Structures are given as structure tokens and as C-alpha cells.
Short mmCIF file of C-alpha atoms in Angstrom, two decimals:
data_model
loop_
_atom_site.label_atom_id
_atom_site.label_comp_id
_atom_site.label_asym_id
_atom_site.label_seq_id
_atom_site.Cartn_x
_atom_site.Cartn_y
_atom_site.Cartn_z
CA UNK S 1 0.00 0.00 0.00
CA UNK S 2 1.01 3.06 -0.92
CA UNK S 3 1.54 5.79 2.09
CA UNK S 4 1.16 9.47 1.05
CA UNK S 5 1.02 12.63 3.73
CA UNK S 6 -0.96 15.83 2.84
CA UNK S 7 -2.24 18.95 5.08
CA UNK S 8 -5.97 18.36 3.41
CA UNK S 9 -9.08 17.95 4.71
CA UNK S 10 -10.81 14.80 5.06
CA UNK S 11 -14.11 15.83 4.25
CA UNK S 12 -16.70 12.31 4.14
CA UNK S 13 -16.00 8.97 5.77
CA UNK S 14 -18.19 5.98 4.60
CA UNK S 15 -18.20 2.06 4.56
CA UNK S 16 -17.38 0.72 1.12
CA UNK S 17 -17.96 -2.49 -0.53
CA UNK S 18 -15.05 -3.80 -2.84
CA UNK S 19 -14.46 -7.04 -4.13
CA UNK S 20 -11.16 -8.80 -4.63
CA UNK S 21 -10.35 -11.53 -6.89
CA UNK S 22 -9.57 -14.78 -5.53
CA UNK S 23 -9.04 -18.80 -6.61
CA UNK S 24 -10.22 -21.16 -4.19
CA UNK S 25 -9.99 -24.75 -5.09
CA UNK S 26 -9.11 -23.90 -8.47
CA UNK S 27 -12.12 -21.81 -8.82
CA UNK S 28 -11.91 -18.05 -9.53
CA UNK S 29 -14.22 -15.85 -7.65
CA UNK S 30 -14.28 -12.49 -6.61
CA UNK S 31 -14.34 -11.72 -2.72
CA UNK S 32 -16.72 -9.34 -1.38
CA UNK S 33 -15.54 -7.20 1.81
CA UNK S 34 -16.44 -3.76 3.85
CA UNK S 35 -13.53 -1.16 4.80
CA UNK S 36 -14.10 2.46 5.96
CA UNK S 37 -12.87 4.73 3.62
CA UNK S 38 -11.99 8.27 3.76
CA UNK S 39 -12.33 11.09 1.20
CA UNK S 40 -9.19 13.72 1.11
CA UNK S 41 -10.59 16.47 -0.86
CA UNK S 42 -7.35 18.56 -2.03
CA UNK S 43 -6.88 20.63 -5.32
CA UNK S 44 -4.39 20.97 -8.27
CA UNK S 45 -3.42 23.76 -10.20
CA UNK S 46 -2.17 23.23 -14.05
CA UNK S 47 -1.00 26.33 -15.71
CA UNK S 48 -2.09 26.54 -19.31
CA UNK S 49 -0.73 28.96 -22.22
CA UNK S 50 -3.69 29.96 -25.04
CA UNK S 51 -3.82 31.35 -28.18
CA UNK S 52 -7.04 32.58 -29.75
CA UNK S 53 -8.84 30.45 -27.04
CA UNK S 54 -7.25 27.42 -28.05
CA UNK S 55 -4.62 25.66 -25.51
CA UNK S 56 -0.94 26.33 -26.66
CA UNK S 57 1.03 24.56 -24.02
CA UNK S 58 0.07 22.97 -20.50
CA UNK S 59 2.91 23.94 -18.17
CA UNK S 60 3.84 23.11 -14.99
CA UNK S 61 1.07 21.63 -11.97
CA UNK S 62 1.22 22.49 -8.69
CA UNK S 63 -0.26 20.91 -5.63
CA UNK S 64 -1.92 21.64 -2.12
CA UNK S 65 1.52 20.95 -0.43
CA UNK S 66 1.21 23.68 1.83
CA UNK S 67 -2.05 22.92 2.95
CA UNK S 68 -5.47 22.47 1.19
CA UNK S 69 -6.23 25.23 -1.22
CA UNK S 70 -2.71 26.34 -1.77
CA UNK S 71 -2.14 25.22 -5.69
CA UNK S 72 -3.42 28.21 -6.70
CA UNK S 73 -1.85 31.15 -3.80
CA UNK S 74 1.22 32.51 -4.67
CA UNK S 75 3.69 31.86 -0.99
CA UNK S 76 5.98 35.05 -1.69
CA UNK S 77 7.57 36.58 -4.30
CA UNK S 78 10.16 33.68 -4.98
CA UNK S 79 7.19 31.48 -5.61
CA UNK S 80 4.59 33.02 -8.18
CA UNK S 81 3.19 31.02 -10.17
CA UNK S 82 1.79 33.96 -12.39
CA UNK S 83 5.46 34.92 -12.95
CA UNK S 84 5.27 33.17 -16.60
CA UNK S 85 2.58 36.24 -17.60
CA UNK S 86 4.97 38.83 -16.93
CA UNK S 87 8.27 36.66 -18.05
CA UNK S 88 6.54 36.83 -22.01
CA UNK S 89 4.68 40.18 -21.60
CA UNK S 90 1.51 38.95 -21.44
CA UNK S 91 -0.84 41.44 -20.51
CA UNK S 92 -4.44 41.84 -20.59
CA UNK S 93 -4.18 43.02 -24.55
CA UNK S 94 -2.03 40.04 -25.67
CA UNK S 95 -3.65 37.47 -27.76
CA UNK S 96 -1.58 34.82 -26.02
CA UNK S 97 -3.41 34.30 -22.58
CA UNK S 98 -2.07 32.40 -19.11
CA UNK S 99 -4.94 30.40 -17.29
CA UNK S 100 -4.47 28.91 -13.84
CA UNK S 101 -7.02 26.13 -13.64
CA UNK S 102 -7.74 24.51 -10.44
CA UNK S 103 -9.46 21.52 -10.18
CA UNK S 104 -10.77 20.11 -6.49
CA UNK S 105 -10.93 16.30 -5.85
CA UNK S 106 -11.61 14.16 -3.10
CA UNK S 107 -9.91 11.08 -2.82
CA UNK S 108 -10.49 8.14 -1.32
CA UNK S 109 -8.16 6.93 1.20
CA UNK S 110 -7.95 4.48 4.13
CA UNK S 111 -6.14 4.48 7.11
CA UNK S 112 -4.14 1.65 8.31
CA UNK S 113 -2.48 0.79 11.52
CA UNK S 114 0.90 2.78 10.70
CA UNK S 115 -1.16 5.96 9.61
CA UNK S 116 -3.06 5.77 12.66
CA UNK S 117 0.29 5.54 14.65
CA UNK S 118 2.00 8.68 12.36
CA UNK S 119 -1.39 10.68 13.06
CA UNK S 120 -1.11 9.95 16.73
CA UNK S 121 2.19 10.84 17.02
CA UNK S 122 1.91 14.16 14.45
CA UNK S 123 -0.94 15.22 16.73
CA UNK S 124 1.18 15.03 19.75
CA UNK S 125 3.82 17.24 17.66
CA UNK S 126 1.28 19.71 16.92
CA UNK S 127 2.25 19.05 13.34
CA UNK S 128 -0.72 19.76 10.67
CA UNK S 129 0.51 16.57 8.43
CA UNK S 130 -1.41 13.67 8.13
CA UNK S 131 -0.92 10.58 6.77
CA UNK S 132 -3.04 8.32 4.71
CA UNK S 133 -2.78 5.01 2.36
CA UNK S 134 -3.81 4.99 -1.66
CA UNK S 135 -6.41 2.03 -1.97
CA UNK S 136 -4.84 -1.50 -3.25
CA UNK S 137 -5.36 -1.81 -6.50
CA UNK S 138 -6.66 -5.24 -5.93
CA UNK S 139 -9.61 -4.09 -4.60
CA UNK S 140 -12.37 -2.94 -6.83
CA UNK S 141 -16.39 -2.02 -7.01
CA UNK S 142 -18.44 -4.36 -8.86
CA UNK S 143 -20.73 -2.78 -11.12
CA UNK S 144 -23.70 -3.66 -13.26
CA UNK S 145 -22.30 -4.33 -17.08
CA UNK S 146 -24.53 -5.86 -19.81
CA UNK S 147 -21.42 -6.04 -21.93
CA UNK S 148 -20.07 -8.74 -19.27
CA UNK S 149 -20.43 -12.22 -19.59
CA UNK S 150 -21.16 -12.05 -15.58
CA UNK S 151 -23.16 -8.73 -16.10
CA UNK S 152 -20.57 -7.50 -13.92
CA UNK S 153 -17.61 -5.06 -14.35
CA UNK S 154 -15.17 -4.62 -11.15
CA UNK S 155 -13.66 -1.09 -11.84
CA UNK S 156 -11.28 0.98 -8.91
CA UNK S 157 -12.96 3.45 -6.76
CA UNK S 158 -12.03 6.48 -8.17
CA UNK S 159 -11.65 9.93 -7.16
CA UNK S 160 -14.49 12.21 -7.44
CA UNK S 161 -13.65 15.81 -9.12
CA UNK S 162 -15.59 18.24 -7.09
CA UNK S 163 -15.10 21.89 -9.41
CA UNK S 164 -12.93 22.68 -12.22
CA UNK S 165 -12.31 26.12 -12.61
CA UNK S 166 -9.91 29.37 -13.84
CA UNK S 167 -8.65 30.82 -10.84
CA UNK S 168 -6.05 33.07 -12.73
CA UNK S 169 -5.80 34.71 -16.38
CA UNK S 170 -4.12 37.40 -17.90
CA UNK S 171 -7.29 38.53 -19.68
CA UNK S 172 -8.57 40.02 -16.01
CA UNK S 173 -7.57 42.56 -13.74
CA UNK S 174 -4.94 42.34 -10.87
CA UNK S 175 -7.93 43.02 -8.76
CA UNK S 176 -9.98 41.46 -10.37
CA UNK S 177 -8.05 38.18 -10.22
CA UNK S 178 -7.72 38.24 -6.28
CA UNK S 179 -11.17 39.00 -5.73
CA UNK S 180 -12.19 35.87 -7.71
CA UNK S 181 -9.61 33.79 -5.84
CA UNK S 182 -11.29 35.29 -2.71
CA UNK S 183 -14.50 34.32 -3.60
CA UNK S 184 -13.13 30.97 -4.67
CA UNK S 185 -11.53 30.01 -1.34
CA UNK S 186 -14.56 31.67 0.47
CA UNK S 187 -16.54 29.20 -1.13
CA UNK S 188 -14.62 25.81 -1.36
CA UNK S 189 -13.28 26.16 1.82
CA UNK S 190 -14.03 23.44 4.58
#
């Protein structure tokens, strides 16, 4: 299982049904079980260069590592990730335009005995970190499929994309930018 640590919220909990394959006296079956899964919601931030609306080049992605909402803030000075708009000249005129877009998505997580035991002890440290394990890919949904000799189709839980939007482009307004990442925070905060 795959371990990851993040700052984001944990915003659902549920029980979830997943199925794993087995063979049991040389007969294949698949395995039906219950684990409690959580769901990380965290957000990305891809920067993407257009030209007459159309998508140039996809730059760089950045990520909620300093906490849940922070793909898209620029830290300081040294870290601005609008610095590409001023780099070429792009202004508000240009016909080339810079887009940050920000997508939100929770992800569904468990928690095993060893993140329970870093959480304990990050807790004690005051530390805002959390840890939390990817689920196996071994263990899938089973879902209706005509298509399926079984009428069954076993996909991976997947994560759920919550909002997709531009939190950044050249085409507005210093202003006009923060008060739209403002409102954006205001209201996908949790």
C-alpha cells in the first residue's frame, strides 16, 4: 500500500464495498468485503498557455503541499506562479493568454495501523501533516455491465472531481483576479 502525507481535509468517511479476486480450489471468484474509507478532498493547479482560445502549451502543476487550497496562492515573491505572464509580456491586450485552472478532488483513502500511529504521534507534535494510504489496487467495485459475460464489471474506486475552474488569467484585472480567488476560497473552503 502506498503511504502518502498531505495537510488536506478529510471531508466524508463511509463504509465501502469492494471485491477482490480470488481462486479457491481452483475456482476463480471475486471476494466481497467492507472497509471504511476516507475522502481527502485537495486541489491541483495546471497552468495553461492559449492562443485565440485554443490551448498552446500545458505547463507546470502544482499541488496543495502547503495545505489544502494552496495550488493556486502565490507563498511570496520567490514562488509566483503567475510569474510566466509577466516573463513573455503577457498582458491583458495580448492574444496569447495564461490560465491557472484549479481543479478540487476528493480522494479516497484508508487508514491503516501505521497511519493511525503517524497521526497519533503528528498530533502530539502539533504538526498539521497527516498521513493516509492509496487504496490496493486489488480491490475494486463491482458494477452492473450488460457487456459482461457475468453482467458485472469490477472497476477501482475512483476519485471524485468536485469543481474545475480558472482561478487566474491574464485577460482580467490584478484586482480582479484576487477578488475571484477570494470568492473561490470563500466558497470551497471546509
Amino acid at each position: 500500500m502506498t503511504s502518502e502525507t498531505t495537510r488536506c481535509p478529510v471531508v466524508r468517511r463511509n463504509i465501502e464495498t469492494f471485491h477482490q479476486s480470488s481462486t479457491i480450489g481452483g475456482e476463480h471468484k471475486m471476494e466481497a468485503f467492507e472497509r471504511p474509507v476516507l475522502w481527502v478532498q485537495e486541489s491541483s493547479t495546471q497552468v495553461v498557455y492559449l492562443h485565440g482560445g485554443k490551448v498552446l502549451k500545458v505547463g507546470e502543476e502544482h499541488n496543495d503541499y502547503y495545505g489544502y487550497l494552496t495550488s493556486f496562492r502565490n507563498r511570496d515573491d520567490d514562488h509566483d506562479k503567475t510569474s510566466s505572464a509577466s516573463h513573455y509580456d503577457i498582458t491583458q491586450d495580448s492574444t496569447l493568454e495564461m490560465q491557472l485552472i484549479t481543479r478540487i478532488v476528493q480522494l479516497p483513502m484508508i487508514e491503516t495501523n501505521d497511519d493511525r500511529a503517524y497521526n497519533a504521534r503528528a498530533a502530539e507534535q502539533g504538526k498539521l501533516t497527516r498521513q493516509f494510504s492509496r487504496i490496493p489496487e486489488e480491490w475494486r467495485k463491482e458494477t452492473p455491465c450488460e457487456d459482461s459475460p457475468t453482467g458485472k464489471y469490477y472497476p477501482r474506486l475512483e476519485p471524485v472531481l468536485v469543481v474545475e475552474s480558472v482561478t487566474w488569467t491574464s485577460k482580467r484585472s490584478a484586482a480582479e483576479n484576487e477578488a475571484f480567488a477570494l470568492a473561490f476560497i470563500e466558497e470551497w473552503s471546509v
